[in-house]
Short mmCIF file of C-alpha atoms in Angstrom, two decimals:
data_model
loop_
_atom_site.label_atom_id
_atom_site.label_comp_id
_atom_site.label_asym_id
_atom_site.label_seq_id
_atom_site.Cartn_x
_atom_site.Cartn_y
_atom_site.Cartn_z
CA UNK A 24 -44.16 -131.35 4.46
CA UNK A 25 -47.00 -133.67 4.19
CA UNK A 26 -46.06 -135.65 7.21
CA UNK A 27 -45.50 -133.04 9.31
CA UNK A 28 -48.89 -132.82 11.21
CA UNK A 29 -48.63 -128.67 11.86
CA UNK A 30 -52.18 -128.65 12.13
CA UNK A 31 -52.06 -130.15 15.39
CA UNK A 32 -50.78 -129.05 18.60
CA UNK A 33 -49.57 -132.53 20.07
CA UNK A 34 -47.72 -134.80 17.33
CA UNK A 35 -45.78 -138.44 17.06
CA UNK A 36 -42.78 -139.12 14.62
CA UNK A 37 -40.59 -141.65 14.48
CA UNK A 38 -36.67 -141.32 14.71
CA UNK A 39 -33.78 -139.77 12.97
CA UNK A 40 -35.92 -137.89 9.65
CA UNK A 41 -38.50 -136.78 12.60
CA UNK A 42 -36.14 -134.64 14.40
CA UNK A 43 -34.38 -133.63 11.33
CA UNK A 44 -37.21 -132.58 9.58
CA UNK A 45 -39.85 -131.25 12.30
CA UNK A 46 -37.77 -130.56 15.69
CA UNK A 47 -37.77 -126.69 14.57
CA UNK A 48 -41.08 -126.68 14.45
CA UNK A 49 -42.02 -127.45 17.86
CA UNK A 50 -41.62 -125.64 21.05
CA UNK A 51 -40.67 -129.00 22.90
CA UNK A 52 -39.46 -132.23 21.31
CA UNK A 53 -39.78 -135.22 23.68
CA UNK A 54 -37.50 -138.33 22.66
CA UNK A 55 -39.48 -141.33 23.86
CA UNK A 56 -36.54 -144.36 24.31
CA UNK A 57 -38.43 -146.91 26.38
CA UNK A 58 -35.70 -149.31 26.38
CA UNK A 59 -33.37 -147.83 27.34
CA UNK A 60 -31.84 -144.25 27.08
CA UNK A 61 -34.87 -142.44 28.51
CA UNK A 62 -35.65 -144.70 31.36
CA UNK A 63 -31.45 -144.33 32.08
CA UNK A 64 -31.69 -140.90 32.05
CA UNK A 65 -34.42 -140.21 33.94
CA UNK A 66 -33.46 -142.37 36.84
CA UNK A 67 -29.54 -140.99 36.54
CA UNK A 68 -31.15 -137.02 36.58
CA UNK A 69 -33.96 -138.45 39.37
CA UNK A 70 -30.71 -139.46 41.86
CA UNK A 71 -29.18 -135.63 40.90
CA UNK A 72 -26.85 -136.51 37.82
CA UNK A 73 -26.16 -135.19 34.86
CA UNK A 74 -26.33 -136.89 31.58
CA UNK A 75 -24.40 -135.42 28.32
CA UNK A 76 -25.74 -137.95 25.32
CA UNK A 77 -23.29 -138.86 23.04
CA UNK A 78 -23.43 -140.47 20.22
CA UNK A 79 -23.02 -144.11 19.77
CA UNK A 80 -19.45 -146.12 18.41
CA UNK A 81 -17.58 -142.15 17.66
CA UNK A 82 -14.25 -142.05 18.77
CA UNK A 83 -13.22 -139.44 21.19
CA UNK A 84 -15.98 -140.50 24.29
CA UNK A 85 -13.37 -141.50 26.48
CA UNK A 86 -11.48 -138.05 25.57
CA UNK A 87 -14.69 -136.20 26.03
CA UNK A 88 -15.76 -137.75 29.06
CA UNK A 89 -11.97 -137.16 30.34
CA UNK A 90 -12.41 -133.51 29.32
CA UNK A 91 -16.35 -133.43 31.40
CA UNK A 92 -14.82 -134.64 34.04
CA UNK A 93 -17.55 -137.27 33.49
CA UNK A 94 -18.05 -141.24 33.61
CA UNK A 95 -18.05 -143.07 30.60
CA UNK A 96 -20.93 -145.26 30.39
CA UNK A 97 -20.31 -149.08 29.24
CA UNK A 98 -22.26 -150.15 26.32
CA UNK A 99 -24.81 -151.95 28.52
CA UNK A 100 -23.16 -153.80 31.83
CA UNK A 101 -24.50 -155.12 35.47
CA UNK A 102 -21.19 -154.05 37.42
CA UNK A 103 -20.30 -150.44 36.00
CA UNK A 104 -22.61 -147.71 35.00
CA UNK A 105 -23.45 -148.26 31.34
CA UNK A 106 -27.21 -147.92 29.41
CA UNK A 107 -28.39 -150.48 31.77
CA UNK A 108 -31.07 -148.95 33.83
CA UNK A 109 -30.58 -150.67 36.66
CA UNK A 110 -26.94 -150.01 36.92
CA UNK A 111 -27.57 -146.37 37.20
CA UNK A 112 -29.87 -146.80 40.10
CA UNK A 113 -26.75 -146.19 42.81
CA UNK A 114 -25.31 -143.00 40.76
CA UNK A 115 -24.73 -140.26 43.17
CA UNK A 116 -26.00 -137.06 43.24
CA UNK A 117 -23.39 -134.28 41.33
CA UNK A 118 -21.85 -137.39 39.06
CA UNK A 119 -21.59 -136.40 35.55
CA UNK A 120 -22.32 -139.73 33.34
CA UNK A 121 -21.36 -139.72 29.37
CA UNK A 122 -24.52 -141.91 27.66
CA UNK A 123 -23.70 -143.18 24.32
CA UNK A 124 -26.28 -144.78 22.26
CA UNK A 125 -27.34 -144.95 18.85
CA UNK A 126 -31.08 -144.09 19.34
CA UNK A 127 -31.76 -141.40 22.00
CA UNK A 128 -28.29 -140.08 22.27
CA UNK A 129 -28.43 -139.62 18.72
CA UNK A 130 -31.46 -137.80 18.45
CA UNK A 131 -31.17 -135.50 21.70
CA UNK A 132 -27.94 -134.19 19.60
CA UNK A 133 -29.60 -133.26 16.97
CA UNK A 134 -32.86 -131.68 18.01
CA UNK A 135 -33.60 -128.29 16.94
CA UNK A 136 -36.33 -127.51 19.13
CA UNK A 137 -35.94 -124.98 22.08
CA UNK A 138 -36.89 -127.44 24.56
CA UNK A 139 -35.34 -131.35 24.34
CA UNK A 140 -37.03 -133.40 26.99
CA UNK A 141 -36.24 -136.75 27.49
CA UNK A 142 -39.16 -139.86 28.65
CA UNK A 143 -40.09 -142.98 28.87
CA UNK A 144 -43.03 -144.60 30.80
CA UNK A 145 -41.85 -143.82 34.28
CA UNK A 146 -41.75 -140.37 33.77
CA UNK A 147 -44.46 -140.17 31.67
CA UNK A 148 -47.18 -138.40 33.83
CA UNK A 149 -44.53 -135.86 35.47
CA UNK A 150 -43.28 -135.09 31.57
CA UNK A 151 -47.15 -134.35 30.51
CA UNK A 152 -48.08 -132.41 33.26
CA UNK A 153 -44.57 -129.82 32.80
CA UNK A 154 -45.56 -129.97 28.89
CA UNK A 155 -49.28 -128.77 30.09
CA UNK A 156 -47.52 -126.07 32.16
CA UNK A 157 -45.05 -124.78 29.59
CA UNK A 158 -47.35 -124.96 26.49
CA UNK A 159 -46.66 -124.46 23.19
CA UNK A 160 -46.88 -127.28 20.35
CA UNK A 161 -45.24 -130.92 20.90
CA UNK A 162 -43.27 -133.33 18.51
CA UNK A 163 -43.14 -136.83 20.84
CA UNK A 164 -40.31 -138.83 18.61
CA UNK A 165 -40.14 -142.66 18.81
CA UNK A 166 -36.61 -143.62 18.56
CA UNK A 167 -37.51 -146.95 17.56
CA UNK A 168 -34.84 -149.33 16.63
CA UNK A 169 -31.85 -149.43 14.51
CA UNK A 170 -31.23 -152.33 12.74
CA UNK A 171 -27.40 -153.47 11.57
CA UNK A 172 -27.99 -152.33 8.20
CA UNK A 173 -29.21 -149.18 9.81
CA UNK A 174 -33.01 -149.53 9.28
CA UNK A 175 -35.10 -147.96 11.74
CA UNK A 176 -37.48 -150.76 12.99
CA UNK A 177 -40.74 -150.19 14.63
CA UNK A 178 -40.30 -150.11 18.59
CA UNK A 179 -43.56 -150.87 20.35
CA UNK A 180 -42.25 -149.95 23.49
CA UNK A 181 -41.69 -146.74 22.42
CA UNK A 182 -44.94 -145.90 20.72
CA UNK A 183 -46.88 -146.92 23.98
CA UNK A 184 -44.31 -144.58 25.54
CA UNK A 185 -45.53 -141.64 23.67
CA UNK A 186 -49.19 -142.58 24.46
CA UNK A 187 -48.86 -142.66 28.19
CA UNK A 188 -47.67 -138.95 27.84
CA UNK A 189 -50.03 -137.87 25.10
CA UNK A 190 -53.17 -138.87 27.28
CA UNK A 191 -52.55 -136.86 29.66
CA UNK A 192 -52.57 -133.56 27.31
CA UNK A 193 -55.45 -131.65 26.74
CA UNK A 194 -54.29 -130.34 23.20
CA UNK A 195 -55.53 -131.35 19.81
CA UNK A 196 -53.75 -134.57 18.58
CA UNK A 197 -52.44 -135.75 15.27
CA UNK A 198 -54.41 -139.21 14.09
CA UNK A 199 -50.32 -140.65 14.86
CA UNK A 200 -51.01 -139.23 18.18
CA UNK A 201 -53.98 -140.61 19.16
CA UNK A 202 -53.37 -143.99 18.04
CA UNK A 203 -50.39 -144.61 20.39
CA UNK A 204 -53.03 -142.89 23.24
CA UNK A 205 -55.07 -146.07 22.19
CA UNK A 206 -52.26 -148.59 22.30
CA UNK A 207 -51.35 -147.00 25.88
CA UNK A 208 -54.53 -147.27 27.24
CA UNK A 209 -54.53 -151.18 26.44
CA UNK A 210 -51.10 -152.16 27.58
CA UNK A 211 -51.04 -150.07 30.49
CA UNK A 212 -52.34 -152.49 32.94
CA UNK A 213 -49.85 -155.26 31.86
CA UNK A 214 -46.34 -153.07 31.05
CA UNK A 215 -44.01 -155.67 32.09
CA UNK A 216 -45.47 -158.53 30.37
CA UNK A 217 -46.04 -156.46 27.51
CA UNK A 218 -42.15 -155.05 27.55
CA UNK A 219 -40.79 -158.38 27.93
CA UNK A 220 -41.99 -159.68 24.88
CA UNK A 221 -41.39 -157.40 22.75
CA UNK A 222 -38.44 -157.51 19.88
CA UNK A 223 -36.50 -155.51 22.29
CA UNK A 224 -37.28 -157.06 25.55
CA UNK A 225 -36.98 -160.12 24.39
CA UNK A 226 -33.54 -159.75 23.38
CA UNK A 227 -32.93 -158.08 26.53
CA UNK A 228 -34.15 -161.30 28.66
CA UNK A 229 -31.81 -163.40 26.60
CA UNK A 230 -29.00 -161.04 28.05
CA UNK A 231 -30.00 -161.31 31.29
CA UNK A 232 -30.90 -158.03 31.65
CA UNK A 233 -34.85 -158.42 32.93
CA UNK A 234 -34.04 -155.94 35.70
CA UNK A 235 -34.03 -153.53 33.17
CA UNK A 236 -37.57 -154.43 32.02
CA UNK A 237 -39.03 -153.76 35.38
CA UNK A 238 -37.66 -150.92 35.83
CA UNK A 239 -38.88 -149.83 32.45
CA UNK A 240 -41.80 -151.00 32.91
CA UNK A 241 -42.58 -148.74 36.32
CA UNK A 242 -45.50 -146.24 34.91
CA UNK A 243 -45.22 -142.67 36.46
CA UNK A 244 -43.12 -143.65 39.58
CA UNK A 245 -40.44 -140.76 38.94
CA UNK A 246 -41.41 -137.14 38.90
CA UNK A 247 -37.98 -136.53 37.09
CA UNK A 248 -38.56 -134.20 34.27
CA UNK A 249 -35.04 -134.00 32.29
CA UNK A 250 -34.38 -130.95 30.17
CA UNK A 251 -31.23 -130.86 27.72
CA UNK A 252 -29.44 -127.94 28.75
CA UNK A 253 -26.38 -126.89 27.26
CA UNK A 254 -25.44 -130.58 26.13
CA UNK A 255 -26.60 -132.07 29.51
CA UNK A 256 -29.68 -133.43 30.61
CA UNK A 257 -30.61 -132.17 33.77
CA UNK A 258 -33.65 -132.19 36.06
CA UNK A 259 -35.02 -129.34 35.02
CA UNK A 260 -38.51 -129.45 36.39
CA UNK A 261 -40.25 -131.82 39.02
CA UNK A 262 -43.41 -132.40 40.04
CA UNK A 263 -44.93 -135.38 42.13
CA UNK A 264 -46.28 -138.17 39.70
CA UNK A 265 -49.94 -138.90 39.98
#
């Protein structure tokens, strides 16, 4: 597959063909969903939850949740856990929380890989330093965004995501790879601005959601590390954030 970048140890995709195609063929596949189904889960797993992905606008969540014994995220919401960040940040330790979404949910479902990690940029460092412990190769997948018509559109976000791990690995890198390393290492000293106005953050302003941004934008404050386990994301490894 000529996309596939085997030849490397530490690789970047983008979306839904990415994990399809070349999940299987790494020993950890790390979904990057900056805004927002990686920075929710990380902060739900960092306060002790449990997060079972599901996938976005299926029937049956409410069943499936019912049958979990689980809380059914909203859509995105500031008074009831949903895939707002920041109304995730009082979930208690030993809750169970259903995520739907179309990007990260999505793609946690279907990866192949033996290890499903999921990250954004305040996890980023703790995330690096368990992939430098575990070794073995690494597919880092964008989600990106999906568009109505169901076109995945280039999230920046994301791809800045993926660089904040990827410098921190001492592995050989794909050209994909190293270019988000670049684009990390020049937004990192201005995340928030740079979230905000993005395609994504923009939108998300409008909404008036910019609590979410921040915390988004918080580089390497968690040392959550969560692992998909048997449908659930779980802390499955932590280690103090440098």
């Amino acid at each position: 597959m000529h996309y596939a970048q085997q030849e490397y140890s530490v690789r970047l995709q983008w979306g839904l063909p990415a994990v399809q195609h070349l999940s299987a063929q790494a020993a950890h596949c790390v979904i990057v969903d900056v805004l927002s189904f990686g920075t929710s889960v990380d902060i739900a797993c960092g306060n002790g939850a449990e997060v079972l992905p599901y996938r976005y606008k299926t029937t049956g969540a409410a069943d499936f949740a019912s049958e979990q014994q689980a809380i059914l995220a909203a859509e995105r919401s500031h008074h009831q856990p949903s895939l707002s960040p920041a109304s995730l940040c009082g979930l208690k330790a030993g809750s169970r929380l259903v995520l739907p979404s179309q990007n990260g949910a999505a793609l946690s479902l279907i990866s192949e890989s033996a290890n499903t990690v999921a990250a954004c940029l305040r996890n980023a460092a703790a995330v690096a330093d368990y992939l430098e412990t575990m070794g073995g190769d690494v597919l880092l997948v964008a989600a990106g965004e999906l568009e109505a018509d169901g076109r995945l559109r280039f999230a920046y976000e994301d791809f800045i995501g993926a660089g904040a791990i990827i410098q921190r690995l001492r592995r050989s890198k794909s050209p994909e790879a190293l270019a988000a390393e670049a684009a990390f290492e020049l937004a990192r000293n201005d995340l928030e601005r740079q979230l905000q106005y993005t395609a994504s953050g923009t939108e998300l302003v409008a909404r008036g959601f910019q609590d979410d941004i921040v915390l988004a934008a918080q580089l390497n404050l968690s040392a959550c590390v969560p692992v998909l386990d048997d449908g659930a994301f779980r802390a499955g490894h932590e280690k103090a954030a440098a």
